PDB file of C-alpha atoms in Angstrom:
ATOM      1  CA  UNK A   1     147.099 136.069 134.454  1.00 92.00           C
ATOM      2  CA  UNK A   2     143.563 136.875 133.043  1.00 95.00           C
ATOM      3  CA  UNK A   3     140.221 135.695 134.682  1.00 96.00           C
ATOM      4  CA  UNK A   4     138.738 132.294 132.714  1.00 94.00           C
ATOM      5  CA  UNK A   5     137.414 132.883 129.584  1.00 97.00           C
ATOM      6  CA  UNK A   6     138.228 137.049 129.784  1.00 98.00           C
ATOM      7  CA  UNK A   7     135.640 137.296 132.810  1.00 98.00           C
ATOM      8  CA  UNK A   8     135.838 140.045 135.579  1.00 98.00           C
ATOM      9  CA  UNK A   9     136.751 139.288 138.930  1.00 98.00           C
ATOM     10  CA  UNK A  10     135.720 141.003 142.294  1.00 98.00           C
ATOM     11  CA  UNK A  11     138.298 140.176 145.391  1.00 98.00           C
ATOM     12  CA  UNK A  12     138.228 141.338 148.867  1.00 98.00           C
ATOM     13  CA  UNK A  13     141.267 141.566 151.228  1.00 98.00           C
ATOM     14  CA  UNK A  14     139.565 140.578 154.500  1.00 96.00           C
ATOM     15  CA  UNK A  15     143.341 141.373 156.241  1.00 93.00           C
ATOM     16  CA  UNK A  16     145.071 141.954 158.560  1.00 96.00           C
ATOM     17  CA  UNK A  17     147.858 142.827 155.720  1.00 95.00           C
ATOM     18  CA  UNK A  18     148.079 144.593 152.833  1.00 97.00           C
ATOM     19  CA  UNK A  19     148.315 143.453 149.337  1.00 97.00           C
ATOM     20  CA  UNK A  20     149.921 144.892 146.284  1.00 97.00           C
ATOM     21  CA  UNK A  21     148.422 144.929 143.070  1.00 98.00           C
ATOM     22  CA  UNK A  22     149.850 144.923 139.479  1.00 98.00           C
ATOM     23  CA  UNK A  23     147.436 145.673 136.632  1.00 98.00           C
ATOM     24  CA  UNK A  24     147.654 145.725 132.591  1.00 98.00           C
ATOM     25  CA  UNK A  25     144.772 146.736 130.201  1.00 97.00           C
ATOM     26  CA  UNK A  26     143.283 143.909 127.892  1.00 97.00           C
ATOM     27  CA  UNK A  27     144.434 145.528 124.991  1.00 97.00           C
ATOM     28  CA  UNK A  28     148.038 144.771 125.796  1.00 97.00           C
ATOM     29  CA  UNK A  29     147.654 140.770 126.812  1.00 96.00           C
ATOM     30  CA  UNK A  30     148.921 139.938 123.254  1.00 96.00           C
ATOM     31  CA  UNK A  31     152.495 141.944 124.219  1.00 96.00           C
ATOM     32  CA  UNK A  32     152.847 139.884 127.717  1.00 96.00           C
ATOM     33  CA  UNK A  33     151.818 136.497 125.467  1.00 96.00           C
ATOM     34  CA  UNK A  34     154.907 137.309 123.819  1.00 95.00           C
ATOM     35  CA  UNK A  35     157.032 138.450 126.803  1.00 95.00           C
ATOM     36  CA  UNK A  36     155.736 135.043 128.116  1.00 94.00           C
ATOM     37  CA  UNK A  37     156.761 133.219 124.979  1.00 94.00           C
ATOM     38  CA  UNK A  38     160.334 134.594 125.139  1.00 93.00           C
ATOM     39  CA  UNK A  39     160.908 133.475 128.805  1.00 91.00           C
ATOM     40  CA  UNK A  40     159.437 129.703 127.829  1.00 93.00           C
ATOM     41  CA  UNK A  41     156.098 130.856 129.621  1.00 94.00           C
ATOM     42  CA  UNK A  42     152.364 129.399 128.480  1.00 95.00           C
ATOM     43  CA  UNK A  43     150.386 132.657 128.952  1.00 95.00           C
ATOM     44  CA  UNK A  44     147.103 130.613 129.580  1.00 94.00           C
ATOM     45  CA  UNK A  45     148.234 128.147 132.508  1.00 93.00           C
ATOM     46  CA  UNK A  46     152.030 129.109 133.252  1.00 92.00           C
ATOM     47  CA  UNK A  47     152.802 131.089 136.070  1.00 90.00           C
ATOM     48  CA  UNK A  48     155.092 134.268 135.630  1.00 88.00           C
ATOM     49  CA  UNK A  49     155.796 137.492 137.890  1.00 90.00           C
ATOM     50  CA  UNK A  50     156.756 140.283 135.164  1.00 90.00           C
ATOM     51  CA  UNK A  51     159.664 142.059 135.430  1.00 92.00           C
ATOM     52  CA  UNK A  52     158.392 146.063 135.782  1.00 94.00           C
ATOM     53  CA  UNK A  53     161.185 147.217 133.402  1.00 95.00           C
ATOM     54  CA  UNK A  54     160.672 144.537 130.489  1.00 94.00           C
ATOM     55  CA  UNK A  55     157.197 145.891 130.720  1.00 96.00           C
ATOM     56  CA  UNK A  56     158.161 149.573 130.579  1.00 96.00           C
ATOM     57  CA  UNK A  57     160.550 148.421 127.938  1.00 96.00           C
ATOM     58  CA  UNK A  58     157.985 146.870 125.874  1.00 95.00           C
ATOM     59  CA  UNK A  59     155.615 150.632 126.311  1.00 96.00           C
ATOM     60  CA  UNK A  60     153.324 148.270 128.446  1.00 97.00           C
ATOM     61  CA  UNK A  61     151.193 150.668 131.230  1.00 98.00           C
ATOM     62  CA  UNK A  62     151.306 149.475 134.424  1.00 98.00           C
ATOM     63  CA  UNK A  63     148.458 150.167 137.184  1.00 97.00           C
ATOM     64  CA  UNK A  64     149.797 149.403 141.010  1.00 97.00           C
ATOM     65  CA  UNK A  65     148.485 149.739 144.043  1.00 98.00           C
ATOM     66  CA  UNK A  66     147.399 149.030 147.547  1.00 98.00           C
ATOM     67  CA  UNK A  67     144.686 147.069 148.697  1.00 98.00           C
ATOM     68  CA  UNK A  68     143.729 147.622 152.452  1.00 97.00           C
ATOM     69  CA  UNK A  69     141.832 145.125 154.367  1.00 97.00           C
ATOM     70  CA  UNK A  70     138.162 145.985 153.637  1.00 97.00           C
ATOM     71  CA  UNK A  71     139.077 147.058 150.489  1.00 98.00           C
ATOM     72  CA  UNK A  72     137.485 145.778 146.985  1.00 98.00           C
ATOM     73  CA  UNK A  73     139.103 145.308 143.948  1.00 98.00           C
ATOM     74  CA  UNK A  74     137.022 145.141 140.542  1.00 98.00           C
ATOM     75  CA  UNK A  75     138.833 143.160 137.861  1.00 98.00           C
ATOM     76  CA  UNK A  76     137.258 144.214 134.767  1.00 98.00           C
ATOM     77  CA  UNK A  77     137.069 142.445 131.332  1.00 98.00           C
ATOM     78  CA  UNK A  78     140.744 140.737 130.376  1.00 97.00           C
ATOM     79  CA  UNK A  79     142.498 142.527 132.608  1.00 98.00           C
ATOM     80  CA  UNK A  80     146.235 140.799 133.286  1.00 97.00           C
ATOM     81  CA  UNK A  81     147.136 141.146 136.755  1.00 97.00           C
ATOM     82  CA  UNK A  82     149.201 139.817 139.221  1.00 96.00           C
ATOM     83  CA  UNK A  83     149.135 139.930 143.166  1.00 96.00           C
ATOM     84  CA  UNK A  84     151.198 139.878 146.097  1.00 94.00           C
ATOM     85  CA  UNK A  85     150.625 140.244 149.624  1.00 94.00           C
ATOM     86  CA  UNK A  86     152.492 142.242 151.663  1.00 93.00           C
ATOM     87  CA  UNK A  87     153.354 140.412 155.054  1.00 88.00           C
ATOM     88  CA  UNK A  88     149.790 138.176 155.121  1.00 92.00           C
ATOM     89  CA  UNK A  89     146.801 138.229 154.416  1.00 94.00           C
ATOM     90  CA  UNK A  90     142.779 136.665 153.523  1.00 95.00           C
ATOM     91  CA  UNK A  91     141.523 137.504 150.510  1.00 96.00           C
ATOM     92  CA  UNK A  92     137.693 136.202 148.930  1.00 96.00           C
ATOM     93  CA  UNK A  93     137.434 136.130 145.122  1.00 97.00           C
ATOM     94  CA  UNK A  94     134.787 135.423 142.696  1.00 96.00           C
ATOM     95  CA  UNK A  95     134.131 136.005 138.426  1.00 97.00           C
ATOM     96  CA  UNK A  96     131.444 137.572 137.419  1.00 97.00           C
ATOM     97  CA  UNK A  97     129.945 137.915 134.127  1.00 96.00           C
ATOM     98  CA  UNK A  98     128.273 141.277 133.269  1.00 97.00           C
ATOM     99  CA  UNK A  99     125.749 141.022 130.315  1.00 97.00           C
ATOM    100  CA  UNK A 100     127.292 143.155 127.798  1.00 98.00           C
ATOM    101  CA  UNK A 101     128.967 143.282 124.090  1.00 98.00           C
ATOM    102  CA  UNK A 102     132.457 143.741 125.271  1.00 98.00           C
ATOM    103  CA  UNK A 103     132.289 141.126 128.146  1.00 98.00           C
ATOM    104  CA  UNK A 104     130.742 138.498 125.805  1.00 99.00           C
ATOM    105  CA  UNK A 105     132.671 139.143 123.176  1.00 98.00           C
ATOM    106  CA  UNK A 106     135.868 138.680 124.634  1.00 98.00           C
ATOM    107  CA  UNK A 107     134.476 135.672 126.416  1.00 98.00           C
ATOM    108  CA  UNK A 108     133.796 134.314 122.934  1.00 98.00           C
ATOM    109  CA  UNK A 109     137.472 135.678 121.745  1.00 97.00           C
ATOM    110  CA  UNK A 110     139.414 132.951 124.709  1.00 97.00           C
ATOM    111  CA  UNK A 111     136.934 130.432 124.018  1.00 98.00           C
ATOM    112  CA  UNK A 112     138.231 130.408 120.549  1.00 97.00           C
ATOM    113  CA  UNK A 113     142.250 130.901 121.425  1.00 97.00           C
ATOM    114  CA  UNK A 114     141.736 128.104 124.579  1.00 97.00           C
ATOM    115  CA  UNK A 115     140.973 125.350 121.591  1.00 96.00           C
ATOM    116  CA  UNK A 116     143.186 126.674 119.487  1.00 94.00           C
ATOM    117  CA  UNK A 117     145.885 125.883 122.043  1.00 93.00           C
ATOM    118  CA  UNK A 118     144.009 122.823 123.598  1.00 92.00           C
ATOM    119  CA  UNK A 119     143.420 124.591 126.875  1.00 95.00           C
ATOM    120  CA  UNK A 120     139.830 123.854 128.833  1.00 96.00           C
ATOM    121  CA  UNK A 121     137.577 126.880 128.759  1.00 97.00           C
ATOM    122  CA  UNK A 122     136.427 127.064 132.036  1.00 96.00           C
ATOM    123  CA  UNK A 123     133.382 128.625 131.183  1.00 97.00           C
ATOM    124  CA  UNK A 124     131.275 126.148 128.841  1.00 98.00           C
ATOM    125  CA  UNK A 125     130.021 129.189 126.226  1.00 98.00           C
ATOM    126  CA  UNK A 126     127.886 127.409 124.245  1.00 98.00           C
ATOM    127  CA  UNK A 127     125.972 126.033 127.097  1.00 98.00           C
ATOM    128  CA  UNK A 128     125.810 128.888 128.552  1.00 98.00           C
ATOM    129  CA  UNK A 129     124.581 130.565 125.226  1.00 99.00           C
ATOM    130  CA  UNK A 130     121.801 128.103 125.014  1.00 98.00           C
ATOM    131  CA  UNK A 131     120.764 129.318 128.579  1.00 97.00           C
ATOM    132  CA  UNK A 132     121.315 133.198 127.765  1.00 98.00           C
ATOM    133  CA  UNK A 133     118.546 132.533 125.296  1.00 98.00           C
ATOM    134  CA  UNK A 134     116.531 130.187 126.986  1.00 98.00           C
ATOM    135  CA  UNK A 135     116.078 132.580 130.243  1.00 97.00           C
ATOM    136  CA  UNK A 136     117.049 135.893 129.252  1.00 96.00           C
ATOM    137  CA  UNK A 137     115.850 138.825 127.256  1.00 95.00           C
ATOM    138  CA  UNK A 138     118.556 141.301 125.729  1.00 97.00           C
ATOM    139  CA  UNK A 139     117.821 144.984 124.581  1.00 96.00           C
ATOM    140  CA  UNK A 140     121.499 145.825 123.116  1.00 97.00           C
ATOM    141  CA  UNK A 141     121.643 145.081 119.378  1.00 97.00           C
ATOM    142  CA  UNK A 142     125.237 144.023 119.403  1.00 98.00           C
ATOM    143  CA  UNK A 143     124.804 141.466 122.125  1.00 98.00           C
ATOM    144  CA  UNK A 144     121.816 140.048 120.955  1.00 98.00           C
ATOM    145  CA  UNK A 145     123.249 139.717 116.915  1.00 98.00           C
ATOM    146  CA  UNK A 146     126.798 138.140 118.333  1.00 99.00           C
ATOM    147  CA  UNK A 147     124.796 135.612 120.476  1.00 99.00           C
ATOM    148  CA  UNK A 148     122.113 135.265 118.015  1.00 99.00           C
ATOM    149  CA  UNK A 149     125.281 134.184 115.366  1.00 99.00           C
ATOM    150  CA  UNK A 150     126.709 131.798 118.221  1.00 99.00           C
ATOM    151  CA  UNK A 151     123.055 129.978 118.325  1.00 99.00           C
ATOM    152  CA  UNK A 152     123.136 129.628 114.537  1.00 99.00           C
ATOM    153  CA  UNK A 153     126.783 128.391 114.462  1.00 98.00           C
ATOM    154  CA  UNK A 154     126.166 125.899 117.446  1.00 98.00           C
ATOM    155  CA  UNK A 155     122.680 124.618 115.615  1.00 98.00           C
ATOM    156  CA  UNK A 156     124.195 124.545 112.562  1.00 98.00           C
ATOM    157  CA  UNK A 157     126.694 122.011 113.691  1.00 98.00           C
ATOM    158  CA  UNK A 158     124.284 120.062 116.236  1.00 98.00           C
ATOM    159  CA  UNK A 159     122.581 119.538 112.382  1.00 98.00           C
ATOM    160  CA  UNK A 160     125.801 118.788 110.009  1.00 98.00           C
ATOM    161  CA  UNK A 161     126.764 116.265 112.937  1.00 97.00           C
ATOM    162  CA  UNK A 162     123.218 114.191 112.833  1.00 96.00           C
ATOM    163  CA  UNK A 163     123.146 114.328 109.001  1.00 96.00           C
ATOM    164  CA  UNK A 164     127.041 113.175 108.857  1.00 96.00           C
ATOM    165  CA  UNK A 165     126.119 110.296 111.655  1.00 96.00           C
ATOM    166  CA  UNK A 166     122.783 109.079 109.245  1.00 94.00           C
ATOM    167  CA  UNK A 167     125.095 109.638 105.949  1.00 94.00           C
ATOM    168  CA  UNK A 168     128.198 107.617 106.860  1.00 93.00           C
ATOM    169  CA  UNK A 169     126.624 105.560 109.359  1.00 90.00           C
ATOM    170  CA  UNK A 170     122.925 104.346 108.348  1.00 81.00           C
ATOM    171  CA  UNK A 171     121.043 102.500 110.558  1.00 79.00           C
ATOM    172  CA  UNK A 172     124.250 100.403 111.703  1.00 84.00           C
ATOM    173  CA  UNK A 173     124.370 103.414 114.733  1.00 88.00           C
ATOM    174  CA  UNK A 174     121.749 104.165 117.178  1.00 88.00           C
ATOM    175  CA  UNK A 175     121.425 107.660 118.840  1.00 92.00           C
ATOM    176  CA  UNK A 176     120.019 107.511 121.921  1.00 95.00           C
ATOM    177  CA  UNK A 177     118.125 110.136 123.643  1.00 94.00           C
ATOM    178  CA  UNK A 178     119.273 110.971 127.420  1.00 94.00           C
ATOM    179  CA  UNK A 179     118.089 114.368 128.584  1.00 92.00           C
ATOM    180  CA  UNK A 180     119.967 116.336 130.641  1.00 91.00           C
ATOM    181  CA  UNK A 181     119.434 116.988 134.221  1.00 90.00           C
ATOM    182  CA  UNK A 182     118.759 120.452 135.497  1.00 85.00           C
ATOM    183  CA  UNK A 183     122.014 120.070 138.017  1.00 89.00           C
ATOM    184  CA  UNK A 184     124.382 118.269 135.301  1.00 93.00           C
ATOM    185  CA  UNK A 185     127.598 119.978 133.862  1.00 95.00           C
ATOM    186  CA  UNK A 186     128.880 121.224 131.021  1.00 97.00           C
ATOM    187  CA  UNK A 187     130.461 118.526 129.161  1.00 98.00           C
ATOM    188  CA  UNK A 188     133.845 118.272 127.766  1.00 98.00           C
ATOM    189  CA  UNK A 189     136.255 116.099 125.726  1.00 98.00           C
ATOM    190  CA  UNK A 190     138.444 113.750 127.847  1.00 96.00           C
ATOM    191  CA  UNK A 191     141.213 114.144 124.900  1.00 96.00           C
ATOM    192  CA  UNK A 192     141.317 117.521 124.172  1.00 96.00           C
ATOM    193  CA  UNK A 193     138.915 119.364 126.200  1.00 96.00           C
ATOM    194  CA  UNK A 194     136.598 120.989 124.345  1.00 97.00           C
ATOM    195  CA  UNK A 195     133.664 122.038 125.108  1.00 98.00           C
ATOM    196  CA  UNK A 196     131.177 118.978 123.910  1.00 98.00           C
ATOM    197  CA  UNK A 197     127.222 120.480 123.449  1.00 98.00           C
ATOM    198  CA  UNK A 198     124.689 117.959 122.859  1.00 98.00           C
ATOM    199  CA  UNK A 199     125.545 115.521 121.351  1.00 98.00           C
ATOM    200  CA  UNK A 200     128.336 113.245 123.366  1.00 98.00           C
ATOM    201  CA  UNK A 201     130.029 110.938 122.637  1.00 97.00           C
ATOM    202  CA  UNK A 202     130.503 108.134 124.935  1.00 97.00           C
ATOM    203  CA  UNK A 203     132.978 105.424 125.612  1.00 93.00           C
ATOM    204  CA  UNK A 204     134.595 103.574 128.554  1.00 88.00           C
ATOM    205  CA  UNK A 205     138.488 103.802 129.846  1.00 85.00           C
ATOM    206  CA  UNK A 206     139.370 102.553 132.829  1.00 83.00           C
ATOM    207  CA  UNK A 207     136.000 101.260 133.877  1.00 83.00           C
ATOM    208  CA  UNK A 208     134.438 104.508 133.322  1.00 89.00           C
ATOM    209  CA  UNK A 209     132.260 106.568 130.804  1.00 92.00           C
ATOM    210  CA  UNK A 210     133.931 109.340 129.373  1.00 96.00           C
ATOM    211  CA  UNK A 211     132.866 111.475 126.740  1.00 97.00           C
ATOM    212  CA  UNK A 212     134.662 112.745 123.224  1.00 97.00           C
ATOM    213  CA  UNK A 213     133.883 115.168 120.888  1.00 97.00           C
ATOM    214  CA  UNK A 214     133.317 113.583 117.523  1.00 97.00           C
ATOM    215  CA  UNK A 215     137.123 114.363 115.801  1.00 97.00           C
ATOM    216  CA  UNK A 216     138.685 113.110 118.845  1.00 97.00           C
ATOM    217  CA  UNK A 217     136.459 110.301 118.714  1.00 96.00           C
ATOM    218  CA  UNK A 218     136.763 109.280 114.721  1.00 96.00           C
ATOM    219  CA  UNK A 219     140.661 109.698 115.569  1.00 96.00           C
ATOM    220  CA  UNK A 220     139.828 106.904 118.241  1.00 92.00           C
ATOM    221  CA  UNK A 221     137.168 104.962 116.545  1.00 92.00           C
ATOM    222  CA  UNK A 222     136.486 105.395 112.517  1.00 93.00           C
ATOM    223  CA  UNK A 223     134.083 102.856 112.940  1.00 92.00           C
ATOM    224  CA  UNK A 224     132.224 103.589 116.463  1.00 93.00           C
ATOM    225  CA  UNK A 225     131.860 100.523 116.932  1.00 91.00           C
ATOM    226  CA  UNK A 226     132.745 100.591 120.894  1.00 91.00           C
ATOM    227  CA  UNK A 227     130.801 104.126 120.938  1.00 94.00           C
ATOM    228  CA  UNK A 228     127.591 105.398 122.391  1.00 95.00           C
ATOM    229  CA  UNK A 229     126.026 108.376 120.905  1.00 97.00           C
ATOM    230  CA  UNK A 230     124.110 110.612 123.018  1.00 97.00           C
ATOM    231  CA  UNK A 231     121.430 113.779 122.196  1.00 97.00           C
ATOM    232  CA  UNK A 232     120.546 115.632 125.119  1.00 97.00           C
ATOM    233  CA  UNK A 233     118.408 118.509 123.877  1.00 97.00           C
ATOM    234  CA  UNK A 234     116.008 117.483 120.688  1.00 96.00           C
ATOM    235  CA  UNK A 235     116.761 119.304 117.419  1.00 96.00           C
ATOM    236  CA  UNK A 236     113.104 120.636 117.659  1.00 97.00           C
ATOM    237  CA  UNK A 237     113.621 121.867 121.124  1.00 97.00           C
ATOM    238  CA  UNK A 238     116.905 124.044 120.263  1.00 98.00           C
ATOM    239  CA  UNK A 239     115.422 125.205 116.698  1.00 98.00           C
ATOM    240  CA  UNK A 240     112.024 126.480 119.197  1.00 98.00           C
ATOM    241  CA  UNK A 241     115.020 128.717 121.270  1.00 98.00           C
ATOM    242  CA  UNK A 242     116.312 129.835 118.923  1.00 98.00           C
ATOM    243  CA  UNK A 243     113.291 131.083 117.088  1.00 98.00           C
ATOM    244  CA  UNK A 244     112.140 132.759 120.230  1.00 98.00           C
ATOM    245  CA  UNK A 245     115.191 134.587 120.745  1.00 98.00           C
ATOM    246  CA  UNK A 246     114.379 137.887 120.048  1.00 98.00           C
ATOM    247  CA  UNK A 247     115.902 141.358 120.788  1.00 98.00           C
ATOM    248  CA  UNK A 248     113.602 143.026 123.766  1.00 93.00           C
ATOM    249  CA  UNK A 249     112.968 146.502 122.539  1.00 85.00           C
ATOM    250  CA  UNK A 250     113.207 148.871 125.454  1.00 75.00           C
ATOM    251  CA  UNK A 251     109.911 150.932 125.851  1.00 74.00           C
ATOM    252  CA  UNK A 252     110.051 154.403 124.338  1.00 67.00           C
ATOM    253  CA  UNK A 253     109.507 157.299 127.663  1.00 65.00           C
ATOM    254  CA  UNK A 254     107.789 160.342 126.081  1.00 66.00           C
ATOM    255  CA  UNK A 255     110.241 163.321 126.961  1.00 62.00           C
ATOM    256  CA  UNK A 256     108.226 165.661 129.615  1.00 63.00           C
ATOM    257  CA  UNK A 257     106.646 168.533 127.902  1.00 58.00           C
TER     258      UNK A 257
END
């Protein structure tokens, strides 16, 4: 399998065995997809131990190795692997998300593939775009022009949604403001499990409040007439982010003469 959302991993065998690792480079997860495909596999939440000579069938590299107890293991970027232990042992894991082009990028690259297939993105990337910006400063030109483009694609829609909801719907809906609480999650759509930023959504099954994302919830309700619609961040607040989101030019070092 791959980390959620392309991120890297760090795992530690704490013992007493052994373990036995199996790694394939990123750029080869579209060839397993397909090795998955033709075995009646999902790639993205199916569970499947490769057979070594389909893969070296296929021209797929292989890394393997050991992992003693004490030993660390660095999972980078959309790496496919797959792990056994050898007799038994502990092992402590946790993703991590390096701040870089390649990391983001292919974080952004899953996000889009996991809705495409109506698998939930573990990792809520636009919220966690919105934070990027709000918190962080980035020197690397690439990073900061792919997240600046996710900012205008997420405002952009946060806009066409509120002009869509005032167009079709008048003053017949009201959009209530609820802010959102510094230790509340990422939303997402009880139907299919998008990520929902902003503005949610909200209706009642089963005596509780669950929240769509507007297709899923037109699909549901042309009319939303049982729906409440919630903003959590006001359109002046984002637009103020996003204006101050600028790339932080490293300070020039005059060379020593």
């Amino acid at each position: 399998h791959q980390e959620n959302n392309n991120f890297c991993s760090v795992n530690i065998n704490i013992g007493p065995g052994d373990c036995e690792w199996f790694g394939v480079a990123t750029e080869y997860w579209g060839v397993l997809n397909k090795l998955c495909e033709k075995n009646g596999i999902n790639f993205l939440v199916g569970s499947w131990w490769p057979i070594l000579d389909d893969l070296h069938e296929a021209q797929v590299p292989v890394y393997r190795f050991i992992q003693k107890p004490g030993d660390l293991v660095f999972i980078n970027t959309g790496c496919v692997h797959w792990v056994q232990a050898i007799g038994w042992c502990n092992n402590i894991a946790w993703n991590v998300g390096p701040l870089t082009y390649n990391q983001y990028y292919a974080a952004i690259e899953r996000y889009e593939w996991n809705k495409l297939n109506s698998c939930k993105s573990i990792v809520p990337i636009v919220h966690l775009t919105w934070n990027i910006a709000r918190n962080m400063r980035v020197s690397d030109r690439q990073l900061f022009e792919l997240i600046k483009f996710i900012l205008t694609q997420s405002l952009k829609y946060v806009q066409l949604t509120l002009l869509y909801l005032e167009e079709q719907f008048h003053d017949k809906l009201d959009i209530r403001k609820q802010l959102r609480t510094s230790d509340e999650p990422a939303h997402y759509c009880i139907t299919c499990d998008c990520e929902v930023f902003n503005i949610l959504f909200v209706t009642e099954l089963d005596r509780k409040h669950v929240v769509r994302c507007l297709n899923c919830t037109l699909q549901n309700d042309k009319h939303l007439e049982n729906v409440v619609v919630l903003y959590q961040f006001p359109l002046d607040d984002l637009t103020t982010v996003y204006d101050q989101f600028q790339l932080s030019l490293l300070p020039i070092l005059n060379s020593p003469t």
